[in-house]
Amino acid sequence: MNFSELGRVIEQLGKDRGIKKEVVVHAVEQAFLVTARKKFGIQGEYEARYNEEDGEVEIFQYKNVVDKVRDSIVEIDFDSAKKLDEDCEIGDQLGLKIENPGFSRVDIQTAKQIIFQKVRDAERDILFSEFKHREGDLVTGIARRFEKGNVVLDLGKSDAILPKKEIIFGESFKPGDRIQAYLSDVVMTNRGPEIRLTRTSPMFLVKLFEVEVPEIADGTIEVRAAAREPGHRAKIAVTTKDRDIDPVGACVGMKGSRVQNIVNELQGEKIDIVRWNEDTETFARAALAPAEIQSISLNHDEHTLDVIVEDDQLSLAIGKRGQNVRLAAMLTGWKINIISKVKLQERVKLAVENLIQLASISEATAQVLVQKGIMSIVDLSAATVEDVARFLGKTTVDAKALIDAASAAMDDDSIVTDLDENAEIVSASAVPNQTGFKKSERAAAAPGEKKDADMNKFSEAERRLREELAAFKLK
């Protein structure tokens, strides 16, 4: 089959669509192969080849050489095969060129549709491969239209979707606006590759810093963690191995020029830049800035930080609607409990008062028990003889007598045997649900919300302060 302009069409199609010539040729061959099977029967074996020199698509039909033909579509007799190829033998397979396939207009139209479909599939694969490699990069596009609140951006070669939930709160766009976003994901769908963007991810913040701060781009300064509440506030932790460089100052820039450019891009989002530190306590202090921290206690088993602050620092440590402690928890990766020192002192006082209700326990003995984690008569009744003896330096007989006295007091209605469970010392708590730089849900518990059942027990921070409060005198 001779097409005088087929070669030129293939060349032009490859250039216009950015597809390799081999891909277009393969699409043409596949299209005519399907058409040949449809015309001559699917039980035959056919092959389509594009002859570049002649500009011709050649159709070949393969037949098995046999003594006696039973099916003329797939078999050829030995004598006829010998005329075509003198070296053939029984059992060989010969390829016979169909000189005049006689394709109808409908056949040609079917071939065209297949070619265009194959080319579209190739375009989709090329776009997918190109943008898949760009996942994790910043991209800039022009807003073209809006679909159910989502913004469709023109990236040049393809459109991208900026979902409504990935737009910073308070932002509004109109067609023609130039929008910068973080390419978070590229997935293949039935309609082709879908390019998904975000402006709320912590990684968007990190990439903006890479653009604005050359020291981050060249690796001199490293971003170790980032946390955001998009449109409101963000924290980013940076570090460097170069002692001559201040990583925080480099990110801020001369008169705040570098960070201000990022703030403007994020619609006024406040950004705290802190120095990352391998020491968790030191890093947590920086993450909770500007609050002044009295002390921090680490519970490695529960991956929790108990942070003690003065009452005048509570609001700064917690932040507006718990914002500061939530971001600090995400930045450090630890659950953070903000504890008022005044409330802690009151709790220790109540614990001592509870224990000295027993006539056999003095104030000094009560304070020793409190330091060891026995904070009420209930706790004392549940303690082991060996532990109480070791804590107080007494004999097991004396320790058993104290425990028996505590157990007897449990039946005395005139004695308060346990502390008030509602006397909560944790002013705020935040749980880090974010891993690394990935966007995720954040959770924070406000004062008054239900805590775990063991929250009425002394935390590690309380035990740490007991030595400091051991000399506490009852008024």
CSV table of C-alpha atoms in Angstrom, one decimal:
chain,number,residue,atom,x,y,z
A,1,MET,CA,0.0,0.0,0.0
A,2,ASN,CA,1.6,3.2,-1.2
A,3,PHE,CA,1.0,6.5,0.6
A,4,SER,CA,2.9,9.3,-1.0
A,5,GLU,CA,2.7,11.6,2.0
A,6,LEU,CA,2.9,9.0,4.7
A,7,GLY,CA,6.6,9.6,5.5
A,8,ARG,CA,6.1,13.4,5.7
A,9,VAL,CA,3.0,13.0,8.0
A,10,ILE,CA,5.0,10.7,10.3
A,11,GLU,CA,7.8,13.2,10.5
A,12,GLN,CA,5.5,16.1,11.1
A,13,LEU,CA,3.4,14.3,13.7
A,14,GLY,CA,6.6,13.4,15.6
A,15,LYS,CA,7.8,17.0,15.7
A,16,ASP,CA,4.4,18.6,16.5
A,17,ARG,CA,3.6,16.2,19.4
A,18,GLY,CA,7.2,15.8,20.6
A,19,ILE,CA,7.1,12.1,20.1
A,20,LYS,CA,9.9,10.0,18.7
A,21,LYS,CA,9.6,8.9,15.1
A,22,GLU,CA,9.9,5.2,16.1
A,23,VAL,CA,6.8,5.6,18.3
A,24,VAL,CA,4.7,7.1,15.5
A,25,VAL,CA,5.9,4.4,13.1
A,26,HIS,CA,5.0,1.7,15.6
A,27,ALA,CA,1.5,3.2,16.0
A,28,VAL,CA,1.0,3.2,12.2
A,29,GLU,CA,2.1,-0.4,12.0
A,30,GLN,CA,-0.1,-1.5,14.8
A,31,ALA,CA,-3.1,0.4,13.2
A,32,PHE,CA,-2.8,-1.4,9.9
A,33,LEU,CA,-2.1,-4.7,11.6
A,34,VAL,CA,-5.5,-4.4,13.4
A,35,THR,CA,-7.2,-3.3,10.2
A,36,ALA,CA,-5.7,-6.3,8.3
A,37,ARG,CA,-6.9,-8.8,10.9
A,38,LYS,CA,-10.4,-7.3,10.8
A,39,LYS,CA,-10.5,-7.5,7.0
A,40,PHE,CA,-8.8,-10.9,6.4
A,41,GLY,CA,-9.8,-12.8,9.5
A,42,ILE,CA,-8.4,-12.9,13.0
A,43,GLN,CA,-7.4,-16.5,12.7
A,44,GLY,CA,-4.6,-15.6,10.3
A,45,GLU,CA,-1.1,-14.4,11.4
A,46,TYR,CA,-0.2,-11.0,9.9
A,47,GLU,CA,2.6,-8.5,10.2
A,48,ALA,CA,2.7,-4.8,9.2
A,49,ARG,CA,6.0,-3.2,8.3
A,50,TYR,CA,6.6,0.5,7.4
A,51,ASN,CA,9.1,0.8,4.5
A,52,GLU,CA,10.8,4.1,5.0
A,53,GLU,CA,12.4,4.1,1.6
A,54,ASP,CA,9.2,3.6,-0.3
A,55,GLY,CA,6.9,5.3,2.1
A,56,GLU,CA,4.8,2.2,2.1
A,57,VAL,CA,3.1,0.1,4.8
A,58,GLU,CA,3.6,-3.5,3.8
A,59,ILE,CA,1.2,-6.2,5.0
A,60,PHE,CA,2.5,-9.8,5.3
A,61,GLN,CA,0.5,-12.9,5.9
A,62,TYR,CA,2.3,-15.9,7.4
A,63,LYS,CA,1.4,-19.5,6.4
A,64,ASN,CA,2.7,-22.9,7.4
A,65,VAL,CA,4.1,-25.1,4.6
A,66,VAL,CA,2.2,-28.5,4.5
A,67,ASP,CA,1.6,-31.4,2.1
A,68,LYS,CA,-2.1,-31.0,2.0
A,69,VAL,CA,-3.9,-27.7,2.7
A,70,ARG,CA,-6.8,-27.9,5.1
A,71,ASP,CA,-7.1,-24.2,6.0
A,72,SER,CA,-6.0,-21.8,3.2
A,73,ILE,CA,-5.8,-18.9,5.6
A,74,VAL,CA,-3.0,-20.3,7.7
A,75,GLU,CA,-1.5,-23.0,5.4
A,76,ILE,CA,0.1,-23.3,2.0
A,77,ASP,CA,0.9,-26.4,0.0
A,78,PHE,CA,4.6,-27.4,-0.5
A,79,ASP,CA,4.6,-27.0,-4.3
A,80,SER,CA,3.3,-23.4,-4.1
A,81,ALA,CA,5.7,-22.6,-1.3
A,82,LYS,CA,8.6,-24.0,-3.4
A,83,LYS,CA,7.9,-21.5,-6.1
A,84,LEU,CA,8.2,-18.7,-3.6
A,85,ASP,CA,11.2,-20.0,-1.7
A,86,GLU,CA,13.3,-22.8,-3.1
A,87,ASP,CA,14.9,-23.5,0.3
A,88,CYS,CA,11.6,-24.0,2.2
A,89,GLU,CA,10.7,-27.4,3.7
A,90,ILE,CA,7.6,-29.0,5.2
A,91,GLY,CA,6.9,-27.3,8.6
A,92,ASP,CA,8.4,-24.0,7.7
A,93,GLN,CA,6.5,-20.7,7.8
A,94,LEU,CA,6.5,-18.3,4.9
A,95,GLY,CA,5.6,-14.6,5.0
A,96,LEU,CA,3.6,-13.6,1.9
A,97,LYS,CA,3.2,-9.9,1.1
A,98,ILE,CA,-0.3,-8.9,0.3
A,99,GLU,CA,0.2,-6.7,-2.8
A,100,ASN,CA,-3.2,-5.2,-3.0
A,101,PRO,CA,-5.1,-5.4,0.3
A,102,GLY,CA,-8.0,-3.4,-1.0
A,103,PHE,CA,-8.7,-1.5,2.2
A,104,SER,CA,-12.0,0.4,2.1
A,105,ARG,CA,-12.7,3.9,3.3
A,106,VAL,CA,-14.0,2.5,6.5
A,107,ASP,CA,-10.8,0.5,7.0
A,108,ILE,CA,-8.7,3.5,6.5
A,109,GLN,CA,-10.8,5.5,8.9
A,110,THR,CA,-10.4,2.8,11.5
A,111,ALA,CA,-6.7,2.8,11.0
A,112,LYS,CA,-6.6,6.6,11.5
A,113,GLN,CA,-8.5,6.4,14.8
A,114,ILE,CA,-6.1,3.7,16.0
A,115,ILE,CA,-3.1,5.8,15.0
A,116,PHE,CA,-4.4,8.9,16.8
A,117,GLN,CA,-5.3,6.9,19.9
A,118,LYS,CA,-1.8,5.3,20.0
A,119,VAL,CA,-0.2,8.8,19.6
A,120,ARG,CA,-2.4,10.2,22.4
A,121,ASP,CA,-1.3,7.2,24.7
A,122,ALA,CA,2.3,8.0,23.8
A,123,GLU,CA,1.8,11.6,24.7
A,124,ARG,CA,0.3,10.7,28.0
A,125,ASP,CA,3.3,8.4,28.8
A,126,ILE,CA,5.7,11.1,27.9
A,127,LEU,CA,4.0,13.7,30.1
A,128,PHE,CA,3.7,11.3,32.9
A,129,SER,CA,7.4,10.4,32.8
A,130,GLU,CA,8.4,14.1,32.5
A,131,PHE,CA,6.4,15.3,35.4
A,132,LYS,CA,6.9,12.2,37.6
A,133,HIS,CA,10.6,13.2,37.7
A,134,ARG,CA,9.6,16.6,38.9
A,135,GLU,CA,7.7,15.5,42.0
A,136,GLY,CA,9.0,17.5,44.9
A,137,ASP,CA,9.8,20.6,42.8
A,138,LEU,CA,8.3,24.1,42.7
A,139,VAL,CA,6.3,24.8,39.6
A,140,THR,CA,4.7,27.9,38.3
A,141,GLY,CA,1.5,28.0,36.2
A,142,ILE,CA,-1.2,30.3,35.0
A,143,ALA,CA,-4.7,29.9,36.4
A,144,ARG,CA,-7.0,29.0,33.6
A,145,ARG,CA,-10.3,27.9,35.1
A,146,PHE,CA,-12.1,26.7,38.3
A,147,GLU,CA,-13.7,23.3,38.7
A,148,LYS,CA,-15.7,22.7,42.0
A,149,GLY,CA,-13.4,25.1,43.9
A,150,ASN,CA,-10.2,23.5,42.4
A,151,VAL,CA,-7.9,25.7,40.4
A,152,VAL,CA,-6.7,24.4,37.0
A,153,LEU,CA,-3.2,25.7,36.2
A,154,ASP,CA,-1.6,25.7,32.8
A,155,LEU,CA,2.0,24.5,33.1
A,156,GLY,CA,2.7,24.8,29.4
A,157,LYS,CA,2.7,21.2,28.3
A,158,SER,CA,-0.1,20.1,30.6
A,159,ASP,CA,-2.7,21.2,33.1
A,160,ALA,CA,-2.3,20.7,36.8
A,161,ILE,CA,-4.8,20.7,39.6
A,162,LEU,CA,-4.5,22.8,42.8
A,163,PRO,CA,-7.3,21.4,45.0
A,164,LYS,CA,-9.3,23.7,47.2
A,165,LYS,CA,-8.1,22.0,50.3
A,166,GLU,CA,-4.5,22.7,49.2
A,167,ILE,CA,-5.0,26.5,48.9
A,168,ILE,CA,-3.9,28.6,51.8
A,169,PHE,CA,-6.9,29.9,53.9
A,170,GLY,CA,-7.9,33.3,52.7
A,171,GLU,CA,-6.3,33.1,49.2
A,172,SER,CA,-8.3,33.9,46.1
A,173,PHE,CA,-7.3,33.6,42.5
A,174,LYS,CA,-8.7,34.7,39.2
A,175,PRO,CA,-8.1,33.5,35.7
A,176,GLY,CA,-4.7,34.7,34.4
A,177,ASP,CA,-3.0,34.8,37.8
A,178,ARG,CA,0.5,33.4,38.0
A,179,ILE,CA,0.6,30.8,40.8
A,180,GLN,CA,3.6,29.1,42.4
A,181,ALA,CA,3.0,25.7,44.1
A,182,TYR,CA,4.7,22.5,45.2
A,183,LEU,CA,4.3,19.5,42.9
A,184,SER,CA,3.2,16.8,45.4
A,185,ASP,CA,2.0,13.9,43.2
A,186,VAL,CA,1.6,12.7,39.6
A,187,VAL,CA,-0.8,9.8,39.0
A,188,MET,CA,-2.0,8.2,35.8
A,189,THR,CA,-5.8,8.2,35.3
A,190,ASN,CA,-8.1,7.2,32.5
A,191,ARG,CA,-7.9,10.7,31.2
A,192,GLY,CA,-4.1,10.8,31.3
A,193,PRO,CA,-1.6,12.0,33.9
A,194,GLU,CA,-3.1,14.1,36.7
A,195,ILE,CA,-0.6,16.6,38.2
A,196,ARG,CA,-1.5,17.5,41.8
A,197,LEU,CA,-0.2,20.7,43.5
A,198,THR,CA,-0.3,22.1,47.0
A,199,ARG,CA,0.4,25.4,48.7
A,200,THR,CA,-0.2,24.1,52.2
A,201,SER,CA,2.4,21.4,52.6
A,202,PRO,CA,5.4,22.1,54.8
A,203,MET,CA,7.6,21.1,51.8
A,204,PHE,CA,6.2,24.1,50.0
A,205,LEU,CA,7.8,26.2,52.7
A,206,VAL,CA,11.1,24.3,52.5
A,207,LYS,CA,11.3,24.7,48.7
A,208,LEU,CA,10.6,28.5,49.0
A,209,PHE,CA,13.6,28.7,51.4
A,210,GLU,CA,15.7,26.8,48.9
A,211,VAL,CA,14.9,29.4,46.3
A,212,GLU,CA,15.5,32.4,48.6
A,213,VAL,CA,18.5,31.2,50.5
A,214,PRO,CA,21.4,30.1,48.3
A,215,GLU,CA,23.1,28.4,51.3
A,216,ILE,CA,20.2,26.0,51.5
A,217,ALA,CA,20.3,25.3,47.8
A,218,ASP,CA,24.0,24.5,47.8
A,219,GLY,CA,23.8,22.4,50.9
A,220,THR,CA,25.7,24.6,53.3
A,221,ILE,CA,22.6,25.0,55.4
A,222,GLU,CA,20.3,22.1,55.9
A,223,VAL,CA,16.6,22.2,56.7
A,224,ARG,CA,16.0,19.5,59.3
A,225,ALA,CA,12.2,19.9,60.0
A,226,ALA,CA,9.3,22.1,59.2
A,227,ALA,CA,5.8,22.5,60.5
A,228,ARG,CA,2.9,24.7,59.3
A,229,GLU,CA,-0.6,25.8,60.0
A,230,PRO,CA,-1.1,27.3,56.5
A,231,GLY,CA,-1.9,31.0,56.5
A,232,HIS,CA,-1.3,31.5,60.2
A,233,ARG,CA,2.1,30.4,61.4
A,234,ALA,CA,5.0,28.1,60.6
A,235,LYS,CA,8.2,26.9,62.2
A,236,ILE,CA,11.3,25.7,60.4
A,237,ALA,CA,14.5,24.2,61.9
A,238,VAL,CA,17.9,24.7,60.2
A,239,THR,CA,21.4,23.7,60.9
A,240,THR,CA,24.9,23.9,59.4
A,241,LYS,CA,28.3,22.3,59.8
A,242,ASP,CA,30.1,25.5,58.9
A,243,ARG,CA,30.9,27.2,62.2
A,244,ASP,CA,31.3,30.6,60.4
A,245,ILE,CA,27.7,30.7,59.3
A,246,ASP,CA,24.7,31.5,61.3
A,247,PRO,CA,21.9,29.4,59.8
A,248,VAL,CA,19.1,31.4,61.3
A,249,GLY,CA,20.6,34.7,60.3
A,250,ALA,CA,21.2,33.5,56.8
A,251,CYS,CA,17.6,32.4,56.4
A,252,VAL,CA,16.3,35.7,57.7
A,253,GLY,CA,18.6,37.8,55.4
A,254,MET,CA,19.6,41.4,55.5
A,255,LYS,CA,16.9,43.3,57.4
A,256,GLY,CA,14.7,40.3,57.0
A,257,SER,CA,14.6,40.5,53.2
A,258,ARG,CA,14.8,36.8,52.5
A,259,VAL,CA,12.2,35.6,54.9
A,260,GLN,CA,9.9,38.5,54.0
A,261,ASN,CA,9.7,37.4,50.4
A,262,ILE,CA,8.5,34.0,51.7
A,263,VAL,CA,6.0,35.6,54.1
A,264,ASN,CA,4.6,37.6,51.2
A,265,GLU,CA,4.2,34.4,49.1
A,266,LEU,CA,2.4,32.7,51.9
A,267,GLN,CA,-0.1,35.5,52.4
A,268,GLY,CA,1.5,36.9,55.6
A,269,GLU,CA,2.1,33.6,57.3
A,270,LYS,CA,4.3,34.2,60.3
A,271,ILE,CA,7.5,32.1,60.2
A,272,ASP,CA,9.7,31.2,63.2
A,273,ILE,CA,13.2,30.1,62.2
A,274,VAL,CA,14.9,28.0,64.9
A,275,ARG,CA,18.3,26.3,65.2
A,276,TRP,CA,18.1,22.6,65.1
A,277,ASN,CA,20.0,20.7,67.8
A,278,GLU,CA,20.7,17.0,68.3
A,279,ASP,CA,19.9,17.4,72.0
A,280,THR,CA,16.1,17.0,72.2
A,281,GLU,CA,15.7,19.3,75.3
A,282,THR,CA,17.7,22.1,73.7
A,283,PHE,CA,15.8,21.7,70.4
A,284,ALA,CA,12.5,21.7,72.3
A,285,ARG,CA,13.3,25.0,74.1
A,286,ALA,CA,14.1,26.6,70.7
A,287,ALA,CA,10.9,25.2,69.2
A,288,LEU,CA,8.7,26.6,72.0
A,289,ALA,CA,10.2,30.1,71.7
A,290,PRO,CA,9.4,32.9,72.5
A,291,ALA,CA,8.3,31.2,75.8
A,292,GLU,CA,10.9,30.9,78.5
A,293,ILE,CA,11.0,27.3,79.7
A,294,GLN,CA,11.8,26.5,83.4
A,295,SER,CA,12.6,22.8,82.8
A,296,ILE,CA,11.9,19.9,80.4
A,297,SER,CA,11.7,16.3,81.3
A,298,LEU,CA,11.9,13.5,78.6
A,299,ASN,CA,9.9,10.3,78.8
A,300,HIS,CA,11.5,8.1,76.1
A,301,ASP,CA,9.1,5.2,76.6
A,302,GLU,CA,6.1,7.3,75.8
A,303,HIS,CA,8.0,9.8,73.6
A,304,THR,CA,6.7,12.7,75.6
A,305,LEU,CA,8.2,16.0,76.8
A,306,ASP,CA,6.9,17.5,80.0
A,307,VAL,CA,7.6,21.2,79.9
A,308,ILE,CA,7.4,23.2,83.1
A,309,VAL,CA,6.8,27.0,82.7
A,310,GLU,CA,5.9,29.8,85.1
A,311,ASP,CA,2.3,31.1,84.9
A,312,ASP,CA,3.3,34.3,83.2
A,313,GLN,CA,4.8,32.2,80.3
A,314,LEU,CA,1.8,29.8,79.9
A,315,SER,CA,0.1,31.8,77.2
A,316,LEU,CA,3.3,32.2,75.2
A,317,ALA,CA,4.2,28.5,75.4
A,318,ILE,CA,0.7,27.4,74.4
A,319,GLY,CA,0.2,30.1,71.8
A,320,LYS,CA,-3.0,31.4,70.2
A,321,ARG,CA,-5.5,28.5,70.2
A,322,GLY,CA,-2.7,26.1,71.1
A,323,GLN,CA,-0.8,27.0,67.9
A,324,ASN,CA,2.7,27.3,69.4
A,325,VAL,CA,2.7,24.0,71.2
A,326,ARG,CA,1.1,22.2,68.2
A,327,LEU,CA,3.8,23.4,65.9
A,328,ALA,CA,6.6,22.6,68.4
A,329,ALA,CA,5.2,19.1,68.7
A,330,MET,CA,5.3,18.7,64.9
A,331,LEU,CA,8.7,20.2,64.7
A,332,THR,CA,10.3,18.0,67.4
A,333,GLY,CA,8.2,14.8,66.7
A,334,TRP,CA,7.5,14.5,70.4
A,335,LYS,CA,4.2,14.8,72.4
A,336,ILE,CA,4.5,18.0,74.5
A,337,ASN,CA,2.7,18.6,77.8
A,338,ILE,CA,2.8,22.2,79.0
A,339,ILE,CA,2.7,22.2,82.8
A,340,SER,CA,2.2,25.2,85.1
A,341,LYS,CA,4.8,25.2,87.9
A,342,VAL,CA,2.2,26.8,90.3
A,343,LYS,CA,-0.3,24.0,89.6
A,344,LEU,CA,2.5,21.4,90.1
A,345,GLN,CA,3.4,22.9,93.5
A,346,GLU,CA,-0.2,22.8,94.5
A,347,ARG,CA,-0.4,19.2,93.4
A,348,VAL,CA,2.6,18.3,95.5
A,349,LYS,CA,1.1,20.1,98.5
A,350,LEU,CA,-2.2,18.2,98.1
A,351,ALA,CA,-0.3,14.9,97.9
A,352,VAL,CA,1.6,15.6,101.1
A,353,GLU,CA,-1.6,16.6,102.9
A,354,ASN,CA,-3.3,13.4,101.7
A,355,LEU,CA,-0.6,11.2,103.1
A,356,ILE,CA,-0.2,12.9,106.5
A,357,GLN,CA,-3.9,12.0,107.3
A,358,LEU,CA,-2.4,8.8,108.5
A,359,ALA,CA,-1.2,9.2,112.1
A,360,SER,CA,1.8,7.0,111.4
A,361,ILE,CA,3.1,9.3,108.6
A,362,SER,CA,5.0,12.5,109.4
A,363,GLU,CA,5.3,15.4,106.9
A,364,ALA,CA,9.0,14.4,106.3
A,365,THR,CA,8.0,10.8,105.5
A,366,ALA,CA,5.1,12.0,103.3
A,367,GLN,CA,7.5,14.1,101.3
A,368,VAL,CA,9.9,11.2,100.8
A,369,LEU,CA,7.0,9.0,99.6
A,370,VAL,CA,5.9,11.8,97.2
A,371,GLN,CA,9.4,12.0,95.8
A,372,LYS,CA,9.2,8.3,95.1
A,373,GLY,CA,5.9,8.5,93.3
A,374,ILE,CA,3.5,7.5,96.1
A,375,MET,CA,1.1,10.5,96.1
A,376,SER,CA,-1.9,9.3,98.0
A,377,ILE,CA,-3.2,6.8,100.5
A,378,VAL,CA,-4.5,4.7,97.6
A,379,ASP,CA,-1.1,4.5,96.1
A,380,LEU,CA,0.5,3.6,99.4
A,381,SER,CA,-2.0,0.8,100.0
A,382,ALA,CA,-1.1,-0.6,96.5
A,383,ALA,CA,2.6,-0.4,97.0
A,384,THR,CA,4.8,-3.4,97.8
A,385,VAL,CA,6.4,-3.9,101.2
A,386,GLU,CA,9.9,-4.1,99.6
A,387,ASP,CA,9.5,-0.7,97.8
A,388,VAL,CA,8.2,1.2,100.8
A,389,ALA,CA,11.0,-0.3,103.0
A,390,ARG,CA,13.6,0.8,100.4
A,391,PHE,CA,12.1,4.3,99.9
A,392,LEU,CA,12.0,5.1,103.6
A,393,GLY,CA,15.0,3.0,104.8
A,394,LYS,CA,12.8,1.1,107.2
A,395,THR,CA,12.4,-2.6,108.0
A,396,THR,CA,9.8,-4.7,106.2
A,397,VAL,CA,7.8,-4.9,109.4
A,398,ASP,CA,7.5,-1.1,109.6
A,399,ALA,CA,6.8,-0.8,105.9
A,400,LYS,CA,4.0,-3.4,106.2
A,401,ALA,CA,2.5,-1.5,109.1
A,402,LEU,CA,2.3,1.6,107.0
A,403,ILE,CA,0.7,-0.3,104.1
A,404,ASP,CA,-1.8,-1.9,106.5
A,405,ALA,CA,-2.7,1.5,107.9
A,406,ALA,CA,-3.3,2.8,104.5
A,407,SER,CA,-5.5,-0.2,103.6
A,408,ALA,CA,-7.5,0.3,106.8
A,409,ALA,CA,-8.0,4.0,106.0
A,410,MET,CA,-9.7,2.9,102.7
A,411,ASP,CA,-12.8,1.9,104.7
A,412,ASP,CA,-12.8,5.1,106.8
A,413,ASP,CA,-15.3,7.6,105.2
A,414,SER,CA,-13.8,10.5,107.1
A,415,ILE,CA,-10.4,10.2,105.3
A,416,VAL,CA,-9.9,11.3,101.7
A,417,THR,CA,-7.9,8.4,100.3
A,418,ASP,CA,-7.1,9.8,96.8
A,419,LEU,CA,-6.4,13.1,95.1
A,420,ASP,CA,-9.0,14.9,93.1
A,421,GLU,CA,-8.9,13.5,89.5
A,422,ASN,CA,-10.1,16.9,88.2
A,423,ALA,CA,-7.0,18.7,89.6
A,424,GLU,CA,-5.3,18.7,86.3
A,425,ILE,CA,-1.8,20.1,86.1
A,426,VAL,CA,-1.4,19.9,82.3
A,427,SER,CA,-2.4,23.2,80.8
A,428,ALA,CA,-2.1,22.1,77.2
A,429,SER,CA,-1.0,19.0,75.3
A,430,ALA,CA,-0.1,18.5,71.6
A,431,VAL,CA,0.5,15.3,69.7
A,432,PRO,CA,2.7,15.2,66.6
A,433,ASN,CA,0.8,13.4,63.9
A,434,GLN,CA,3.2,14.7,61.2
A,435,THR,CA,6.2,12.7,60.0
A,436,GLY,CA,9.1,14.6,58.5
A,437,PHE,CA,7.9,17.3,56.1
A,438,LYS,CA,4.6,15.5,55.0
A,439,LYS,CA,1.4,17.3,55.4
A,440,SER,CA,-1.0,15.6,57.9
A,441,GLU,CA,-3.6,16.2,60.4
A,442,ARG,CA,-2.7,17.8,63.7
A,443,ALA,CA,-4.2,17.2,67.1
A,444,ALA,CA,-4.0,19.2,70.3
A,445,ALA,CA,-5.8,18.8,73.6
A,446,ALA,CA,-7.0,22.0,75.2
A,447,PRO,CA,-7.3,22.5,79.0
A,448,GLY,CA,-10.4,20.8,80.4
A,449,GLU,CA,-10.5,18.1,77.7
A,450,LYS,CA,-10.4,14.4,78.8
A,451,LYS,CA,-6.9,13.1,79.4
A,452,ASP,CA,-5.6,9.6,79.7
A,453,ALA,CA,-6.5,7.6,82.8
A,454,ASP,CA,-2.9,7.8,84.1
A,455,MET,CA,-2.8,11.6,84.0
A,456,ASN,CA,-3.7,11.8,87.7
A,457,LYS,CA,-0.3,10.2,88.4
A,458,PHE,CA,2.9,12.1,88.7
A,459,SER,CA,4.7,12.7,85.4
A,460,GLU,CA,8.4,12.4,85.0
A,461,ALA,CA,8.6,16.2,85.2
A,462,GLU,CA,6.8,16.2,88.6
A,463,ARG,CA,9.3,13.6,89.9
A,464,ARG,CA,12.1,15.7,88.7
A,465,LEU,CA,10.8,18.7,90.7
A,466,ARG,CA,10.2,16.8,93.9
A,467,GLU,CA,13.7,17.3,95.1
A,468,GLU,CA,13.3,21.0,94.6
A,469,LEU,CA,10.0,20.9,96.4
A,470,ALA,CA,10.9,18.4,99.1
A,471,ALA,CA,11.4,21.2,101.6
A,472,PHE,CA,8.0,22.6,100.9
A,473,LYS,CA,6.3,23.5,104.2
A,474,LEU,CA,2.6,23.3,104.8
A,475,LYS,CA,1.0,26.5,105.9
